[in-house]
Short mmCIF file of C-alpha atoms in Angstrom, two decimals:
data_model
loop_
_atom_site.label_atom_id
_atom_site.label_comp_id
_atom_site.label_asym_id
_atom_site.label_seq_id
_atom_site.Cartn_x
_atom_site.Cartn_y
_atom_site.Cartn_z
CA UNK P 1 0.00 0.00 0.00
CA UNK P 2 1.34 3.44 -0.95
CA UNK P 3 1.57 5.82 1.92
CA UNK P 4 1.43 9.59 1.62
CA UNK P 5 4.50 11.71 2.31
CA UNK P 6 4.92 12.47 6.00
CA UNK P 7 7.19 14.75 8.05
CA UNK P 8 7.68 13.29 11.53
CA UNK P 9 9.02 16.53 13.03
CA UNK P 10 5.83 18.38 12.07
CA UNK P 11 3.64 15.78 13.78
CA UNK P 12 5.82 15.85 16.89
CA UNK P 13 5.82 19.65 17.04
CA UNK P 14 2.04 19.82 16.53
CA UNK P 15 1.43 17.28 19.29
CA UNK P 16 3.77 19.05 21.68
CA UNK P 17 2.25 22.47 20.93
CA UNK P 18 -1.11 21.07 22.00
CA UNK P 19 0.40 19.61 25.16
CA UNK P 20 -0.74 16.11 24.22
CA UNK P 21 1.00 12.87 25.04
CA UNK P 22 1.40 10.13 22.43
CA UNK P 23 -1.17 8.13 24.40
CA UNK P 24 -3.69 10.97 24.14
CA UNK P 25 -3.12 11.21 20.40
CA UNK P 26 -3.73 7.47 20.03
CA UNK P 27 -6.90 7.66 22.14
CA UNK P 28 -8.26 10.61 20.15
CA UNK P 29 -7.44 8.92 16.85
CA UNK P 30 -9.31 5.82 18.00
CA UNK P 31 -12.28 8.07 18.81
CA UNK P 32 -12.05 9.29 15.19
CA UNK P 33 -12.25 5.70 13.95
CA UNK P 34 -8.55 5.05 13.31
CA UNK P 35 -7.60 1.85 15.11
CA UNK P 36 -4.07 2.60 16.34
CA UNK P 37 -2.10 2.41 19.55
CA UNK P 38 0.69 4.42 21.13
CA UNK P 39 3.35 2.44 19.25
CA UNK P 40 2.03 3.87 15.97
CA UNK P 41 2.38 7.43 17.25
CA UNK P 42 5.95 6.74 18.40
CA UNK P 43 6.83 5.09 15.08
CA UNK P 44 5.46 8.07 13.14
CA UNK P 45 7.30 10.60 15.26
CA UNK P 46 10.59 8.70 14.93
CA UNK P 47 10.11 8.33 11.18
CA UNK P 48 10.06 4.53 11.34
CA UNK P 49 6.61 4.30 9.79
CA UNK P 50 4.31 6.58 7.82
CA UNK P 51 0.57 6.72 8.48
CA UNK P 52 -1.89 5.42 5.92
CA UNK P 53 -4.17 7.97 4.27
CA UNK P 54 -6.97 7.28 6.77
CA UNK P 55 -4.52 7.54 9.68
CA UNK P 56 -3.13 10.78 8.25
CA UNK P 57 -6.63 12.26 8.05
CA UNK P 58 -7.40 11.30 11.66
CA UNK P 59 -4.01 12.53 12.87
CA UNK P 60 -4.52 15.91 11.19
CA UNK P 61 -7.94 16.19 12.82
CA UNK P 62 -6.57 15.28 16.26
CA UNK P 63 -3.61 17.65 15.94
CA UNK P 64 -5.76 20.48 14.54
CA UNK P 65 -3.65 20.88 11.43
CA UNK P 66 -3.94 20.33 7.69
CA UNK P 67 -2.94 17.04 6.14
CA UNK P 68 -0.61 19.01 3.88
CA UNK P 69 1.17 20.37 6.98
CA UNK P 70 1.91 16.81 8.08
CA UNK P 71 3.06 16.04 4.53
CA UNK P 72 5.45 19.00 4.50
CA UNK P 73 3.62 20.68 1.62
CA UNK P 74 2.96 24.41 1.59
CA UNK P 75 0.63 24.43 -1.40
CA UNK P 76 -0.69 21.30 -3.11
CA UNK P 77 0.52 20.92 -6.70
CA UNK P 78 -0.58 17.45 -7.80
CA UNK P 79 -3.89 15.64 -7.98
CA UNK P 80 -2.81 13.45 -5.07
CA UNK P 81 -1.80 16.41 -2.91
CA UNK P 82 -5.09 18.22 -3.58
CA UNK P 83 -7.04 15.03 -2.87
CA UNK P 84 -5.22 14.44 0.42
CA UNK P 85 -5.64 18.08 1.41
CA UNK P 86 -9.42 17.61 1.09
CA UNK P 87 -9.17 14.27 2.99
CA UNK P 88 -10.44 12.01 0.21
CA UNK P 89 -9.20 8.47 -0.32
CA UNK P 90 -8.83 7.55 -3.99
CA UNK P 91 -11.83 5.23 -3.77
CA UNK P 92 -14.07 7.85 -2.16
CA UNK P 93 -13.11 10.61 -4.59
CA UNK P 94 -13.48 8.30 -7.60
CA UNK P 95 -16.94 7.23 -6.41
CA UNK P 96 -17.91 10.86 -5.74
CA UNK P 97 -17.04 11.93 -9.29
CA UNK P 98 -18.52 8.83 -10.93
CA UNK P 99 -15.23 7.30 -12.04
CA UNK P 100 -13.74 3.85 -11.62
CA UNK P 101 -11.20 3.90 -8.76
CA UNK P 102 -8.49 2.25 -10.89
CA UNK P 103 -8.98 4.85 -13.63
CA UNK P 104 -8.69 7.66 -11.08
CA UNK P 105 -5.57 6.13 -9.49
CA UNK P 106 -3.99 5.95 -12.95
CA UNK P 107 -4.82 9.62 -13.48
CA UNK P 108 -2.89 10.50 -10.32
CA UNK P 109 0.04 8.20 -11.08
CA UNK P 110 0.44 9.31 -14.70
CA UNK P 111 -0.64 12.96 -14.41
CA UNK P 112 -3.20 12.23 -17.11
CA UNK P 113 -6.81 13.27 -16.92
CA UNK P 114 -9.24 11.12 -18.90
CA UNK P 115 -12.44 12.14 -17.19
CA UNK P 116 -15.46 13.26 -19.15
CA UNK P 117 -17.04 16.72 -18.72
CA UNK P 118 -19.24 15.65 -15.77
CA UNK P 119 -16.39 13.92 -13.97
CA UNK P 120 -14.13 16.89 -14.56
CA UNK P 121 -16.70 19.36 -13.23
CA UNK P 122 -17.22 17.19 -10.13
CA UNK P 123 -13.46 16.88 -9.59
CA UNK P 124 -12.99 20.65 -9.83
CA UNK P 125 -15.80 21.22 -7.33
CA UNK P 126 -14.70 18.57 -4.81
CA UNK P 127 -11.03 19.53 -4.89
CA UNK P 128 -11.92 23.24 -4.98
CA UNK P 129 -9.64 23.92 -7.93
CA UNK P 130 -10.04 25.84 -11.17
CA UNK P 131 -9.67 24.42 -14.68
CA UNK P 132 -6.33 26.24 -14.91
CA UNK P 133 -5.13 24.61 -11.68
CA UNK P 134 -6.15 21.20 -13.03
CA UNK P 135 -4.20 21.88 -16.22
CA UNK P 136 -1.16 22.82 -14.13
CA UNK P 137 -1.50 19.64 -12.07
CA UNK P 138 -1.29 17.55 -15.20
CA UNK P 139 1.81 19.29 -16.52
CA UNK P 140 0.19 21.69 -18.90
CA UNK P 141 1.59 25.12 -17.92
CA UNK P 142 0.09 27.99 -19.83
CA UNK P 143 -3.13 26.17 -20.71
CA UNK P 144 -6.16 28.39 -20.48
CA UNK P 145 -9.77 28.05 -21.49
CA UNK P 146 -11.81 30.88 -22.90
CA UNK P 147 -14.36 30.39 -20.14
CA UNK P 148 -12.52 29.66 -16.89
CA UNK P 149 -15.73 28.41 -15.26
CA UNK P 150 -16.31 25.72 -17.89
CA UNK P 151 -14.70 22.31 -17.43
CA UNK P 152 -12.34 21.08 -20.12
CA UNK P 153 -13.61 18.78 -22.79
CA UNK P 154 -12.98 15.07 -22.24
CA UNK P 155 -9.68 13.81 -23.54
CA UNK P 156 -8.02 10.47 -23.98
CA UNK P 157 -4.67 11.71 -22.69
CA UNK P 158 -3.11 14.86 -21.40
CA UNK P 159 -5.13 18.02 -21.82
CA UNK P 160 -4.21 19.48 -25.18
#
């Protein structure tokens, strides 16, 4: 299973700034539905182990920070980073936009967008990005559409 990027020092600093113990973090994460124990928190903070996406979402909630903070990202630049910032798993986002999860995962991995107009409009709305930002995420600097509010036309590869 791929795990998102993670910066242990950020998690440690966030926990300490809240005055929480690793045990309290584990307890709060369990209350959020993430089944972990104190050893997970220690492993994350020492950099021995990275949280899964679901664990990252719960940890960000417990530590009152953004997932991108824990990932060491100032501003999301890729589809994956935007998705994680909004706390979507690939399966949940794919389902929400009406796309097969494998097709969406390939879009992230390859920086290719093959969604149709409806899927693209839903993606833009759920990730809170503009068509221009989507074009930049899939390596198309300088791409612009005459109507910035309209989704791009469906493509079979990179946006042209």
